[in-house]
Amino acid sequence: MAILKIIEAGAPVLKETAKPVPAITKHTKKLLDDMAETMYAAEGVGLAAPQVNESLQLIVLDDGNGLIELINPEIITTSEEMEIGTEGCLSIPGYYGSVERYKKIKVKALNRRGKVVYYEPEGFLARIFQHEIDHLYGTLFIEKAENLRRVTE
């Protein structure tokens, strides 16, 4: 496994719609492994393939309860209830803002074995799913954030 370079806002791939993964190959699995290692090394909770300069619909995430890998994810239902929460992004280091997201969603995706899987995350986990899926469509959280602010240590 390898730690990949996380690209930052301004890179064209972050504004593109990522391509669906047509077939799960050794490259796909290696990329998922490398993305997970990269996310953990950066102390993030989610990472989408465009953030490592790969225009593919791949996401890894972990809210502290274990790694989730998503291939070609799609949100199929959303709750009516929304909530506002603070978000940041590994591709926009040092910036945080409040973003309104659906409180609960249902997502359909493929796992690394090509099996269709469903997730029904709520709260913080639903927020991570939505943030990362936005990356697959060229949307950055700063485009949705209220009171965007820079945090310096």
Short mmCIF file of C-alpha atoms in Angstrom, two decimals:
data_model
loop_
_atom_site.label_atom_id
_atom_site.label_comp_id
_atom_site.label_asym_id
_atom_site.label_seq_id
_atom_site.Cartn_x
_atom_site.Cartn_y
_atom_site.Cartn_z
CA MET A 1 0.00 0.00 0.00
CA ALA A 2 1.06 3.58 -0.52
CA ILE A 3 0.17 7.00 0.77
CA LEU A 4 -1.07 9.07 -2.15
CA LYS A 5 -0.80 12.82 -2.67
CA ILE A 6 -4.03 14.59 -1.75
CA ILE A 7 -4.67 17.33 -4.26
CA GLU A 8 -6.08 20.67 -3.18
CA ALA A 9 -8.81 23.02 -4.37
CA GLY A 10 -7.97 24.50 -7.75
CA ALA A 11 -7.08 21.16 -9.35
CA PRO A 12 -9.41 20.57 -12.34
CA VAL A 13 -10.23 16.96 -11.35
CA LEU A 14 -11.97 18.25 -8.20
CA LYS A 15 -14.53 20.09 -10.35
CA GLU A 16 -15.28 17.19 -12.74
CA THR A 17 -17.93 14.50 -12.58
CA ALA A 18 -16.02 11.30 -11.80
CA LYS A 19 -16.36 8.36 -14.15
CA PRO A 20 -18.24 5.24 -13.01
CA VAL A 21 -16.01 2.24 -12.37
CA PRO A 22 -16.82 -0.13 -15.28
CA ALA A 23 -15.18 -3.23 -13.74
CA ILE A 24 -13.52 -3.97 -10.42
CA THR A 25 -9.92 -4.80 -11.22
CA LYS A 26 -6.68 -5.28 -9.29
CA HIS A 27 -6.05 -1.57 -9.92
CA THR A 28 -9.43 -0.70 -8.36
CA LYS A 29 -8.69 -2.75 -5.24
CA LYS A 30 -5.16 -1.35 -4.91
CA LEU A 31 -6.52 2.18 -5.28
CA LEU A 32 -9.09 1.52 -2.52
CA ASP A 33 -6.31 0.17 -0.27
CA ASP A 34 -4.06 3.16 -1.00
CA MET A 35 -6.93 5.60 -0.48
CA ALA A 36 -7.72 4.08 2.93
CA GLU A 37 -4.05 4.28 3.97
CA THR A 38 -3.93 7.88 2.75
CA MET A 39 -7.13 8.84 4.62
CA TYR A 40 -5.88 7.34 7.88
CA ALA A 41 -2.43 8.93 7.51
CA ALA A 42 -4.10 12.34 6.98
CA GLU A 43 -6.40 11.72 9.97
CA GLY A 44 -9.47 12.20 7.80
CA VAL A 45 -12.84 10.47 7.96
CA GLY A 46 -13.41 10.18 4.23
CA LEU A 47 -11.63 10.37 0.90
CA ALA A 48 -12.93 10.29 -2.67
CA ALA A 49 -10.82 9.21 -5.65
CA PRO A 50 -10.84 12.68 -7.26
CA GLN A 51 -8.97 13.92 -4.17
CA VAL A 52 -6.04 11.69 -5.15
CA ASN A 53 -6.28 12.79 -8.81
CA GLU A 54 -8.30 9.78 -10.03
CA SER A 55 -11.56 10.64 -11.79
CA LEU A 56 -13.36 7.51 -10.60
CA GLN A 57 -16.44 6.92 -8.46
CA LEU A 58 -14.60 5.44 -5.47
CA ILE A 59 -14.91 6.47 -1.82
CA VAL A 60 -13.42 5.27 1.44
CA LEU A 61 -14.69 6.46 4.81
CA ASP A 62 -14.51 5.64 8.48
CA ASP A 63 -16.41 7.42 11.25
CA GLY A 64 -14.49 5.44 13.87
CA ASN A 65 -16.56 2.27 13.45
CA GLY A 66 -14.58 0.65 10.65
CA LEU A 67 -13.66 1.19 7.03
CA ILE A 68 -16.41 1.46 4.42
CA GLU A 69 -15.55 1.24 0.72
CA LEU A 70 -18.00 2.45 -1.92
CA ILE A 71 -17.81 1.90 -5.66
CA ASN A 72 -20.26 3.82 -7.89
CA PRO A 73 -22.33 5.03 -4.92
CA GLU A 74 -25.69 6.69 -5.37
CA ILE A 75 -28.05 8.26 -2.89
CA ILE A 76 -31.42 6.63 -3.48
CA THR A 77 -33.50 8.22 -0.70
CA THR A 78 -33.14 11.08 1.76
CA SER A 79 -34.96 12.08 4.90
CA GLU A 80 -36.98 15.26 4.92
CA GLU A 81 -35.15 16.32 8.05
CA MET A 82 -31.94 18.30 7.59
CA GLU A 83 -29.25 19.29 10.06
CA ILE A 84 -26.38 21.74 10.08
CA GLY A 85 -22.91 20.58 11.07
CA THR A 86 -19.30 21.69 10.80
CA GLU A 87 -17.26 20.26 7.95
CA GLY A 88 -13.70 20.43 6.73
CA CYS A 89 -11.95 18.73 3.82
CA LEU A 90 -8.54 17.18 3.23
CA SER A 91 -8.41 19.01 -0.12
CA ILE A 92 -9.08 22.37 1.55
CA PRO A 93 -6.84 22.25 4.62
CA GLY A 94 -7.46 24.68 7.44
CA TYR A 95 -10.95 25.76 6.40
CA TYR A 96 -14.19 24.84 8.14
CA GLY A 97 -17.78 25.83 7.67
CA SER A 98 -21.33 24.90 8.56
CA VAL A 99 -23.11 22.80 5.95
CA GLU A 100 -26.75 21.71 5.86
CA ARG A 101 -27.15 18.01 5.00
CA TYR A 102 -29.86 15.37 5.11
CA LYS A 103 -30.02 13.77 8.54
CA LYS A 104 -30.54 10.28 7.09
CA ILE A 105 -29.96 8.83 3.63
CA LYS A 106 -30.01 5.49 1.88
CA VAL A 107 -27.09 4.69 -0.42
CA LYS A 108 -26.63 1.92 -2.98
CA ALA A 109 -23.10 0.99 -4.07
CA LEU A 110 -20.84 -1.89 -4.96
CA ASN A 111 -18.29 -3.36 -2.59
CA ARG A 112 -14.82 -4.50 -3.69
CA ARG A 113 -16.21 -7.92 -4.63
CA GLY A 114 -18.76 -6.36 -6.98
CA LYS A 115 -21.71 -7.12 -4.69
CA VAL A 116 -24.50 -4.54 -4.40
CA VAL A 117 -24.59 -3.13 -0.87
CA TYR A 118 -26.95 -0.72 0.85
CA TYR A 119 -26.22 1.66 3.71
CA GLU A 120 -28.64 3.76 5.74
CA PRO A 121 -26.37 6.14 7.62
CA GLU A 122 -27.67 8.79 9.99
CA GLY A 123 -26.14 11.87 11.58
CA PHE A 124 -22.35 12.23 11.30
CA LEU A 125 -21.94 9.13 9.12
CA ALA A 126 -24.64 10.38 6.72
CA ARG A 127 -22.77 13.70 6.57
CA ILE A 128 -19.53 11.92 5.59
CA PHE A 129 -21.32 9.93 2.87
CA GLN A 130 -22.89 13.09 1.41
CA HIS A 131 -19.64 15.10 1.57
CA GLU A 132 -17.69 12.37 -0.24
CA ILE A 133 -20.41 11.68 -2.82
CA ASP A 134 -20.41 15.44 -3.58
CA HIS A 135 -16.73 15.05 -4.55
CA LEU A 136 -17.77 12.59 -7.26
CA TYR A 137 -19.84 15.35 -8.88
CA GLY A 138 -17.30 18.14 -8.62
CA THR A 139 -18.86 19.84 -5.60
CA LEU A 140 -16.69 21.05 -2.72
CA PHE A 141 -18.11 21.70 0.74
CA ILE A 142 -17.00 25.36 0.56
CA GLU A 143 -19.66 25.87 -2.12
CA LYS A 144 -22.36 24.89 0.39
CA ALA A 145 -20.84 26.21 3.62
CA GLU A 146 -22.11 29.07 5.69
CA ASN A 147 -19.65 31.06 7.83
CA LEU A 148 -16.57 29.60 6.15
CA ARG A 149 -13.57 30.26 8.35
CA ARG A 150 -9.85 29.59 8.39
CA VAL A 151 -8.51 27.82 11.46
CA THR A 152 -4.87 28.22 12.29
CA GLU A 153 -3.08 26.24 14.95
#
